[in-house]
CSV table of C-alpha atoms in Angstrom, one decimal:
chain,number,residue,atom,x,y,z
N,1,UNK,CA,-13.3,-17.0,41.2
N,2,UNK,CA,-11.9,-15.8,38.0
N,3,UNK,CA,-12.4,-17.2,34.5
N,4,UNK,CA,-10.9,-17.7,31.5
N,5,UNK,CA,-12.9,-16.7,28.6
N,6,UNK,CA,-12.0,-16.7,24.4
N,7,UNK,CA,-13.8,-13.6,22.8
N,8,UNK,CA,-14.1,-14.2,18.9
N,9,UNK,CA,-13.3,-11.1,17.5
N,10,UNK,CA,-12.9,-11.1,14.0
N,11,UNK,CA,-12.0,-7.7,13.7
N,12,UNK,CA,-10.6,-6.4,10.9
N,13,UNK,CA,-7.6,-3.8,11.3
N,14,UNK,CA,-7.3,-2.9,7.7
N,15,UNK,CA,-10.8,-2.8,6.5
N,16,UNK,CA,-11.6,0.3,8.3
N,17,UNK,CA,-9.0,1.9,5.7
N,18,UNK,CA,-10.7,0.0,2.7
N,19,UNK,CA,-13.8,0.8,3.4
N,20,UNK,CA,-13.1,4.8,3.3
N,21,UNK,CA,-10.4,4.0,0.4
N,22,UNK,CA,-13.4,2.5,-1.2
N,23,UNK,CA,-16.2,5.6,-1.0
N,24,UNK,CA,-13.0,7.5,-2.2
N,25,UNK,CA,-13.6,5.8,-5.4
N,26,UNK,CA,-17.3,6.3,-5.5
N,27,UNK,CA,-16.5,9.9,-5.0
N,28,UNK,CA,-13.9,10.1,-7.5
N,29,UNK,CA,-16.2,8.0,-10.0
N,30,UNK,CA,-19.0,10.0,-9.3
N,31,UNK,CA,-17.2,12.9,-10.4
N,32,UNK,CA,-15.7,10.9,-13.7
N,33,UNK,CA,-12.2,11.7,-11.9
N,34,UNK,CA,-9.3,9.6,-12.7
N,35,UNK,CA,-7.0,8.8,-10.3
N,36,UNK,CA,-3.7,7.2,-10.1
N,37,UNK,CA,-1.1,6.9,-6.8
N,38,UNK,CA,2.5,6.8,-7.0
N,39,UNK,CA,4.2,4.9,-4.8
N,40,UNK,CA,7.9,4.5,-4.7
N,41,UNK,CA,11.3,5.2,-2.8
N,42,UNK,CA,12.7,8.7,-2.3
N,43,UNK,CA,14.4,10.5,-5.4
N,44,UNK,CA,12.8,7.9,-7.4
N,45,UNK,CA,10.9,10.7,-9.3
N,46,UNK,CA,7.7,10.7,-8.4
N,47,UNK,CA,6.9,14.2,-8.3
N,48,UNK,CA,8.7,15.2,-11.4
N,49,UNK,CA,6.9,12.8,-13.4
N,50,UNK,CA,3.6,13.8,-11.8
N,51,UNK,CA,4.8,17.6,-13.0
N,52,UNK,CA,5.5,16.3,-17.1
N,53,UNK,CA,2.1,14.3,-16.9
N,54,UNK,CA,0.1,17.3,-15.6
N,55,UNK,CA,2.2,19.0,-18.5
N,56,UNK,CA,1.2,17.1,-21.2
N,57,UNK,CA,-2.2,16.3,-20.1
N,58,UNK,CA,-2.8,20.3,-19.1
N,59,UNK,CA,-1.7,21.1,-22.5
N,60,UNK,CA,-4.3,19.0,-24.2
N,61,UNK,CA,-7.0,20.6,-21.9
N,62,UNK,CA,-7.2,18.0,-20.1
N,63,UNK,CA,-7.7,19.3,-16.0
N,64,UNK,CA,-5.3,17.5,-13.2
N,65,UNK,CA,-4.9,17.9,-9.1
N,66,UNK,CA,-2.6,16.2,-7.5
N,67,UNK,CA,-2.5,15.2,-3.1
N,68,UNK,CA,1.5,16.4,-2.4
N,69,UNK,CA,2.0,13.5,0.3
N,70,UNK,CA,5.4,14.3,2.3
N,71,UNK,CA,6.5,13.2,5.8
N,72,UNK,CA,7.5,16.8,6.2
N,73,UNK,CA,7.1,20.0,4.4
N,74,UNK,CA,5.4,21.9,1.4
N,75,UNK,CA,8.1,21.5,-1.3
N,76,UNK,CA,6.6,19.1,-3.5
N,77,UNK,CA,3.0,21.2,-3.0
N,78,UNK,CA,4.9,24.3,-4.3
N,79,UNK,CA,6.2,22.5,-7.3
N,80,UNK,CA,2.6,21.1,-8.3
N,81,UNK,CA,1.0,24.2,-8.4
N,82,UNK,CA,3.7,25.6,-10.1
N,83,UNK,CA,1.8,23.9,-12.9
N,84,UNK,CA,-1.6,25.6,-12.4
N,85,UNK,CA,-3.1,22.7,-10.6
N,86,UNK,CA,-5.2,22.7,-8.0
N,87,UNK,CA,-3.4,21.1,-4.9
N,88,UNK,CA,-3.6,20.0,-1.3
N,89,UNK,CA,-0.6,19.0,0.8
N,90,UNK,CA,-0.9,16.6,3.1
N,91,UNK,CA,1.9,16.0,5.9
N,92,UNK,CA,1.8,13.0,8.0
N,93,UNK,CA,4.3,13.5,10.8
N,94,UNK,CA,5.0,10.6,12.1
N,95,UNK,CA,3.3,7.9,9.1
N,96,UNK,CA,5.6,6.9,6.9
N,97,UNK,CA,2.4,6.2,4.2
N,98,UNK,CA,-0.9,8.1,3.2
N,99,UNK,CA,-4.3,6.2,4.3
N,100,UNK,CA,-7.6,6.4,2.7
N,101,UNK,CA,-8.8,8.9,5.8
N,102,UNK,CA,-6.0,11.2,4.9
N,103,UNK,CA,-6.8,11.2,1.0
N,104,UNK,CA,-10.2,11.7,2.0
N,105,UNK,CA,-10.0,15.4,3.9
N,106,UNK,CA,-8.1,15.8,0.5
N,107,UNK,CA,-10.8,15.1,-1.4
N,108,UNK,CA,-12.7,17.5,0.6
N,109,UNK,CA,-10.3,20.3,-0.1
N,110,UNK,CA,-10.4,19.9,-4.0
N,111,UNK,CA,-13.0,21.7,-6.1
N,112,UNK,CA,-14.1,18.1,-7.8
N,113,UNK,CA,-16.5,19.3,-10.2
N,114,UNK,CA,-13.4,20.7,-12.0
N,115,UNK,CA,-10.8,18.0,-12.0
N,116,UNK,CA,-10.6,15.6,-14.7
N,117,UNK,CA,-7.0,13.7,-13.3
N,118,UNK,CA,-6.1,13.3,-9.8
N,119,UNK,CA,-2.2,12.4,-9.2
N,120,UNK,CA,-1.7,11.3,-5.6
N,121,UNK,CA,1.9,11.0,-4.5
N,122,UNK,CA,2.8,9.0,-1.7
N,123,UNK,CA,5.2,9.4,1.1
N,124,UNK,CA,8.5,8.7,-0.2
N,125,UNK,CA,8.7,4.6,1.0
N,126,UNK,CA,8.1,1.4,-1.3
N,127,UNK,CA,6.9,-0.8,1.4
N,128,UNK,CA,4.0,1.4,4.2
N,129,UNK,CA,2.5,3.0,1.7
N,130,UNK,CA,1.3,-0.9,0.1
N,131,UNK,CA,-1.2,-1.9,3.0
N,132,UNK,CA,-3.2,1.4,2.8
N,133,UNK,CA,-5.2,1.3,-0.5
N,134,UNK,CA,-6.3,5.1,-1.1
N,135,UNK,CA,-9.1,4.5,-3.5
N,136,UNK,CA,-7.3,5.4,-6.7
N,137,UNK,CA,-8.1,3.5,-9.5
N,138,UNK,CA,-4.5,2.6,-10.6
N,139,UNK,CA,-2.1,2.3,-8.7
N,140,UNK,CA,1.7,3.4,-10.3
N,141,UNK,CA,5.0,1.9,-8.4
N,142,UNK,CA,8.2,3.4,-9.9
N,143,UNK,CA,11.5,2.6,-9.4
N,144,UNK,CA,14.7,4.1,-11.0
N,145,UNK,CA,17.6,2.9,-12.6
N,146,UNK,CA,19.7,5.4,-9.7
N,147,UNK,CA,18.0,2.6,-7.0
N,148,UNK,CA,20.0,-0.2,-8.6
N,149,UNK,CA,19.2,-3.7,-10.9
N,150,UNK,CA,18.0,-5.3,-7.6
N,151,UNK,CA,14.9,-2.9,-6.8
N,152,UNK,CA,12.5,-5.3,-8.1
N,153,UNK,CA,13.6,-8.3,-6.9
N,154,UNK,CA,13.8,-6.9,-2.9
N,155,UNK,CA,10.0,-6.1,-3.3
N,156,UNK,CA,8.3,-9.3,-4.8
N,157,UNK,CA,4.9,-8.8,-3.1
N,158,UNK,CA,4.8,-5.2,-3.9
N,159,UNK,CA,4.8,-6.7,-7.6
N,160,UNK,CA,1.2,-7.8,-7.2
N,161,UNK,CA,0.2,-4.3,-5.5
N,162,UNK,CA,1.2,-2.6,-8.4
N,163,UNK,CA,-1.1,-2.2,-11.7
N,164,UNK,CA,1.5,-0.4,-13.4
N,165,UNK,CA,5.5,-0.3,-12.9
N,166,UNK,CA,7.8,2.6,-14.3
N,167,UNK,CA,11.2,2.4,-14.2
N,168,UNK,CA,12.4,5.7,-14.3
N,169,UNK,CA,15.9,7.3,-15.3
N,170,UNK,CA,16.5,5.1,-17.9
N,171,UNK,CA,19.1,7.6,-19.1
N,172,UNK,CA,21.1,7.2,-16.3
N,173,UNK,CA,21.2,3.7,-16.9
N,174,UNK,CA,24.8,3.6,-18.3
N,175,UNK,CA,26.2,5.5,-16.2
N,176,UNK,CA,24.9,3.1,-13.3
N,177,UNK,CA,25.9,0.3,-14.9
N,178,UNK,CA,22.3,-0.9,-14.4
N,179,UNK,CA,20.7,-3.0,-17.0
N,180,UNK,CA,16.6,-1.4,-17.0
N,181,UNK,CA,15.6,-4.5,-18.1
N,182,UNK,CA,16.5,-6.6,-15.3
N,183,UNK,CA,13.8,-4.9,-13.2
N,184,UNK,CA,11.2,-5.2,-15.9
N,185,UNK,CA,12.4,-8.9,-16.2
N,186,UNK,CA,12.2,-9.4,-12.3
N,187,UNK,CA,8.8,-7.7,-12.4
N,188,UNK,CA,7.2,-10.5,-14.6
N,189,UNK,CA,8.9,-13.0,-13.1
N,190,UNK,CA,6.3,-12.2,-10.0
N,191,UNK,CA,3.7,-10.7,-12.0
N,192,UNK,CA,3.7,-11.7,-15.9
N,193,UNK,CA,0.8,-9.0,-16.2
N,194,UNK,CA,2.0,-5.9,-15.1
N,195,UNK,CA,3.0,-3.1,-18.0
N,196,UNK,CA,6.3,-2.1,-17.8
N,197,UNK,CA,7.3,1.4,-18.9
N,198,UNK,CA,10.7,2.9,-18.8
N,199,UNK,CA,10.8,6.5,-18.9
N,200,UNK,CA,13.2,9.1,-18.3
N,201,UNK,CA,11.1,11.9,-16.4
N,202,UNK,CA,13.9,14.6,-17.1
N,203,UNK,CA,14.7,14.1,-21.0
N,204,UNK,CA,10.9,13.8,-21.3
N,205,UNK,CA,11.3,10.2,-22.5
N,206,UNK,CA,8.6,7.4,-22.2
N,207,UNK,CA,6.1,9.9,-21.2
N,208,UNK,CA,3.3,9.3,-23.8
N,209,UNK,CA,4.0,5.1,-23.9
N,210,UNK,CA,2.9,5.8,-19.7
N,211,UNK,CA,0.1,8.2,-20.5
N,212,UNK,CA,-1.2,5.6,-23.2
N,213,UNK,CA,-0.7,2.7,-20.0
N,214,UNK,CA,-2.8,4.9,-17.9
N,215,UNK,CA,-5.4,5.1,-20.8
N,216,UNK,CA,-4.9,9.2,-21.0
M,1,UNK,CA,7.8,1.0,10.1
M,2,UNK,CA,3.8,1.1,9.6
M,3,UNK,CA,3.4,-1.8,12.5
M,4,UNK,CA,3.3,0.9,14.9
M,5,UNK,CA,0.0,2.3,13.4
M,6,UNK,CA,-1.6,-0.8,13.4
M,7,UNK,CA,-0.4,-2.2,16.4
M,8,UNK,CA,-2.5,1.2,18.0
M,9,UNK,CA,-5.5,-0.2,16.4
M,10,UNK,CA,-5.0,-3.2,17.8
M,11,UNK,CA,-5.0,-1.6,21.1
M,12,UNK,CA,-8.3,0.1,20.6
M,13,UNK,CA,-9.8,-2.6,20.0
M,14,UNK,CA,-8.6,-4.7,22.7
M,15,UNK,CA,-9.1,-2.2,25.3
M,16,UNK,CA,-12.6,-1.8,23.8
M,17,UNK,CA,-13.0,-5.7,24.8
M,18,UNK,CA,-11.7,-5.2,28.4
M,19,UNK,CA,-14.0,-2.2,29.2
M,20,UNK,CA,-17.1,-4.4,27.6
M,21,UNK,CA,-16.6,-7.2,29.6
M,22,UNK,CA,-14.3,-6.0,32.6
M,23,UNK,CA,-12.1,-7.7,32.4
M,24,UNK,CA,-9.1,-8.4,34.7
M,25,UNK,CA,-6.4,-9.7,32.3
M,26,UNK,CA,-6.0,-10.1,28.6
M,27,UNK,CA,-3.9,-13.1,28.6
M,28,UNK,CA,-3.1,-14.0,25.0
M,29,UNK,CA,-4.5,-11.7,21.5
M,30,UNK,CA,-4.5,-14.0,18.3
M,31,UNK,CA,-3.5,-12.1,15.1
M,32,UNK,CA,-4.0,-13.4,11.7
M,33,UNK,CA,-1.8,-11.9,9.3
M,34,UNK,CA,-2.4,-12.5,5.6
M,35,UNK,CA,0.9,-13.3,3.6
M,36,UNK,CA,0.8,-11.1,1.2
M,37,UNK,CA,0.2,-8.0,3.7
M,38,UNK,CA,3.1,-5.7,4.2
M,39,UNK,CA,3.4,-6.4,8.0
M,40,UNK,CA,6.6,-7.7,9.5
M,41,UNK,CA,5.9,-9.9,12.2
M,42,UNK,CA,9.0,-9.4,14.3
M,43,UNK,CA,8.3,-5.4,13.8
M,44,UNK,CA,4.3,-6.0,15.0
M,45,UNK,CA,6.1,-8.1,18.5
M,46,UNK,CA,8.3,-5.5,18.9
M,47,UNK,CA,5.7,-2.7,18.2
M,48,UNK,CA,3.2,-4.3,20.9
M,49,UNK,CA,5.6,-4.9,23.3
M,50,UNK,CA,6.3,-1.3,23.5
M,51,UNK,CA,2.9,-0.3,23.6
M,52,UNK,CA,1.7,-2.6,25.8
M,53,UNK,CA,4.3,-1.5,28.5
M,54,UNK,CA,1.9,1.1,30.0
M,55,UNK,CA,-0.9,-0.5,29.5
M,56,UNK,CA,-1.4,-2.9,33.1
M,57,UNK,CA,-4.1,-5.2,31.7
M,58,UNK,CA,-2.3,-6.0,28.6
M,59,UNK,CA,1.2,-6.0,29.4
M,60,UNK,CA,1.5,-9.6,30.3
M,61,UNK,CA,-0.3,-10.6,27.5
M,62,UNK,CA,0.9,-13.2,24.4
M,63,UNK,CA,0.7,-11.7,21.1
M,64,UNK,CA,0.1,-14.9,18.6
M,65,UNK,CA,0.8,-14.3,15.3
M,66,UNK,CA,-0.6,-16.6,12.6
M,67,UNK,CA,0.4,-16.4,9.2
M,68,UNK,CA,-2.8,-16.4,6.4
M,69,UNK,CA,-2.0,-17.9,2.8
M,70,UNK,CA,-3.3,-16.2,-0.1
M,71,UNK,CA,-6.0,-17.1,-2.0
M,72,UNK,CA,-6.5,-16.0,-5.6
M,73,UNK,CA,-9.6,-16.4,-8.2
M,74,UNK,CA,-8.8,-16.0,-12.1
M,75,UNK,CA,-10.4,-13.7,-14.4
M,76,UNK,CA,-10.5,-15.4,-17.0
M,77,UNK,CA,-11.0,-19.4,-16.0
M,78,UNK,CA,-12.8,-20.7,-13.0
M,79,UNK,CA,-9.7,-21.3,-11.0
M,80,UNK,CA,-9.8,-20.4,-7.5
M,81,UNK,CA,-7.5,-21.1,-4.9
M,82,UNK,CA,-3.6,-21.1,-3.6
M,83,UNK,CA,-1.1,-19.1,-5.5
M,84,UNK,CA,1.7,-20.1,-7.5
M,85,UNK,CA,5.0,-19.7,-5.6
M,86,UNK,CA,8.6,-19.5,-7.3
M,87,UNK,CA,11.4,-21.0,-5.2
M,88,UNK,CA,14.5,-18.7,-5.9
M,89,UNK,CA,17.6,-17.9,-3.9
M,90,UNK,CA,17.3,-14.8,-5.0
M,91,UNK,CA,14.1,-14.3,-3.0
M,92,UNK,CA,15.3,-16.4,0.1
M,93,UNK,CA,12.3,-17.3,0.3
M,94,UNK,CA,9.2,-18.4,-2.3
M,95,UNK,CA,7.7,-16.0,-4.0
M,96,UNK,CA,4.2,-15.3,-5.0
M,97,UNK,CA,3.2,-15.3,-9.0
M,98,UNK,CA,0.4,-13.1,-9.6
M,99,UNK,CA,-0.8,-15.4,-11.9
M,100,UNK,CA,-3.3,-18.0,-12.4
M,101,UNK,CA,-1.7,-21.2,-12.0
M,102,UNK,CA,-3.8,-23.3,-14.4
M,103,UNK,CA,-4.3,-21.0,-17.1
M,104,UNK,CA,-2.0,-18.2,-16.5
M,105,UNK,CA,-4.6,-15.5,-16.7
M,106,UNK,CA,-4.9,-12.3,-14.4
M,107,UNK,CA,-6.2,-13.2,-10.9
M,108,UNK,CA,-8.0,-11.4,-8.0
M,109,UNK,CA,-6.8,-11.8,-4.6
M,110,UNK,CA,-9.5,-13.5,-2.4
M,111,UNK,CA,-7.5,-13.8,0.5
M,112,UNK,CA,-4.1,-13.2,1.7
M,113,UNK,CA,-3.8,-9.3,2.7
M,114,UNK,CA,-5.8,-8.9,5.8
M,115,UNK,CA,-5.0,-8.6,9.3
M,116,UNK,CA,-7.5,-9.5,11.5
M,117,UNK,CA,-7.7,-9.9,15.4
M,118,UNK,CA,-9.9,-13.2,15.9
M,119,UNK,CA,-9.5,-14.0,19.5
M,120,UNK,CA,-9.0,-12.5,22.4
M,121,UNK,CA,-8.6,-14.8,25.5
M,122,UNK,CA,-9.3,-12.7,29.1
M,123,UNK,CA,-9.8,-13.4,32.4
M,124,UNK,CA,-13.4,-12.5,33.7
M,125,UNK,CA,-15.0,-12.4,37.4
């Protein structure tokens, strides 16, 4: 005679990711690295504002690595070290996000003792990427003016995922008839505490107000 | 579409259930889903349903989905509990404030991002 039985499980699919995402940050803090993700849609301008960071921050002596995260590819890896970093790509097939386990082989690749800033990039998506915590200690979401007035307001939730918001390509703003405040107001509508930074990776604008956000 | 990913955890550890116990038949997996996770629900039916196809223990099986509100805790007062929601039709639906609704401070989330498999109901010899 068969049964029916109720097995209490209580098992947690995403803590298996936090749990490596957080020893990423032990590691990281161990090494006094800082490190900040980017998360945001594709041609939002994640890498080149990761390149005029590393830029600025290079320039004042101060040493950065970056994780190149693509679906696909090495093209953002060849424009990092373009910039004397050190770098490790890291292509996910099939994932359309990064996970802590990935970041972590990363970590194994990168000379730590000699790394000061860590820029991870994510997969080019505004929504995966936000249930994998990587073990950065500040997470960056940007969204440009190019993506339309309504960016914000699609994502609520990803609001409160987000310790810092750029909105990027503010120059274009005219020309897109797109009003960059409408995403910063949207942004505190669902998260009053959020900083808000516009910058215009290209024309070099808003680049030291971000660095001052991330405490650099 | 990250639902497929987790969906194939889900798998593992149901399928780590069935060898422990031998079971014959998972009959229904309960999922709680926190609401402020990134996981569509429709996407996580549709996800299981195609994995489950091959799978001959598990392809009969109910997948119940239950939605987890979030809890918060303020940094700066002693509030802890629900979040404050706006109602906008701009949002269709509410939307979280990350805020603390008594004193408007920063808050932690307590609660309200996980996705946890709490019961697994199978049938045994």
């Amino acid at each position: 005679m068969h049964q029916v039985c109720d097995v209490e499980l209580g098992a947690d699919i995403l803590a298996a990711n936090r749990r490596i995402a957080e020893d990423n940050t032990a590691l990281l803090e161990t090494h006094n690295i800082k490190a900040f993700d980017f998360l945001g849609a594709i041609g939002s301008g994640k890498t080149l504002l990761i390149e005029k960071l590393a830029d600025i921050l290079q320039s004042r002596g101060i040493r950065c690595a970056a994780i190149a995260g693509d679906v696909a590819g090495d093209d953002d890896y060849r424009r990092f070290s373009a910039h004397d970093m050190l770098v490790v790509n890291i292509n996910t097939g099939k994932e359309c996000h990064l996970d802590a386990h990935m970041v972590d082989h990363a970590l194994e690749k990168l000379d730590l003792e000699n790394i000061d800033v860590l820029f991870i990039e994510n997969v080019g998506n505004l929504v995966c990427p936000a249930d994998f915590p990587l073990g950065s200690q500040t997470r960056i979401t940007i969204v440009s003016v190019t993506e339309g007035d309504d960016m914000v307001r699609k994502h609520p939730v990803l609001m409160g995922s987000s310790d810092i918001l750029v909105v990027n390509k503010i120059g274009l703003a005219g020309v897109m008839e797109v009003d960059p405040n409408v995403l910063s107001r949207d942004a505190h509508r669902i998260n009053p505490h959020v900083p808000v930074v516009m910058t215009d990776a290209k024309q070099g604008k808003g680049l030291e107000d971000l660095l001052k956000v991330m405490g650099l | 579409m990250h639902e497929f990913s987790i969906i194939t955890s889900i798998m593992e550890v149901v399928k780590s259930e069935i060898e422990k116990r031998n079971a014959i038949m998972v009959l229904e997996i309960q999922l709680e889903v926190g609401e402020l996770s990134f996981l569509s629900h429709d996407a996580l039916q549709f996800g299981f349903r195609a994995l489950a196809e091959n799978e001959p223990k598990i392809d009969k099986v109910c997948l119940k989905i239950i939605t987890v509100s979030a809890d918060v805790k303020c940094r700066k007062c002693s509030y802890s509990g629900s979040m404050k929601t706006i109602e906008s039709e701009v949002y269709h639906t509410a939307a979280p404030v990350f805020q603390c609704p008594e004193c408007s401070g920063p808050i932690d989330i307590i609660k309200g991002r996980e996705c946890v498999v709490t019961n697994v109901r199978m049938e045994v010899d």
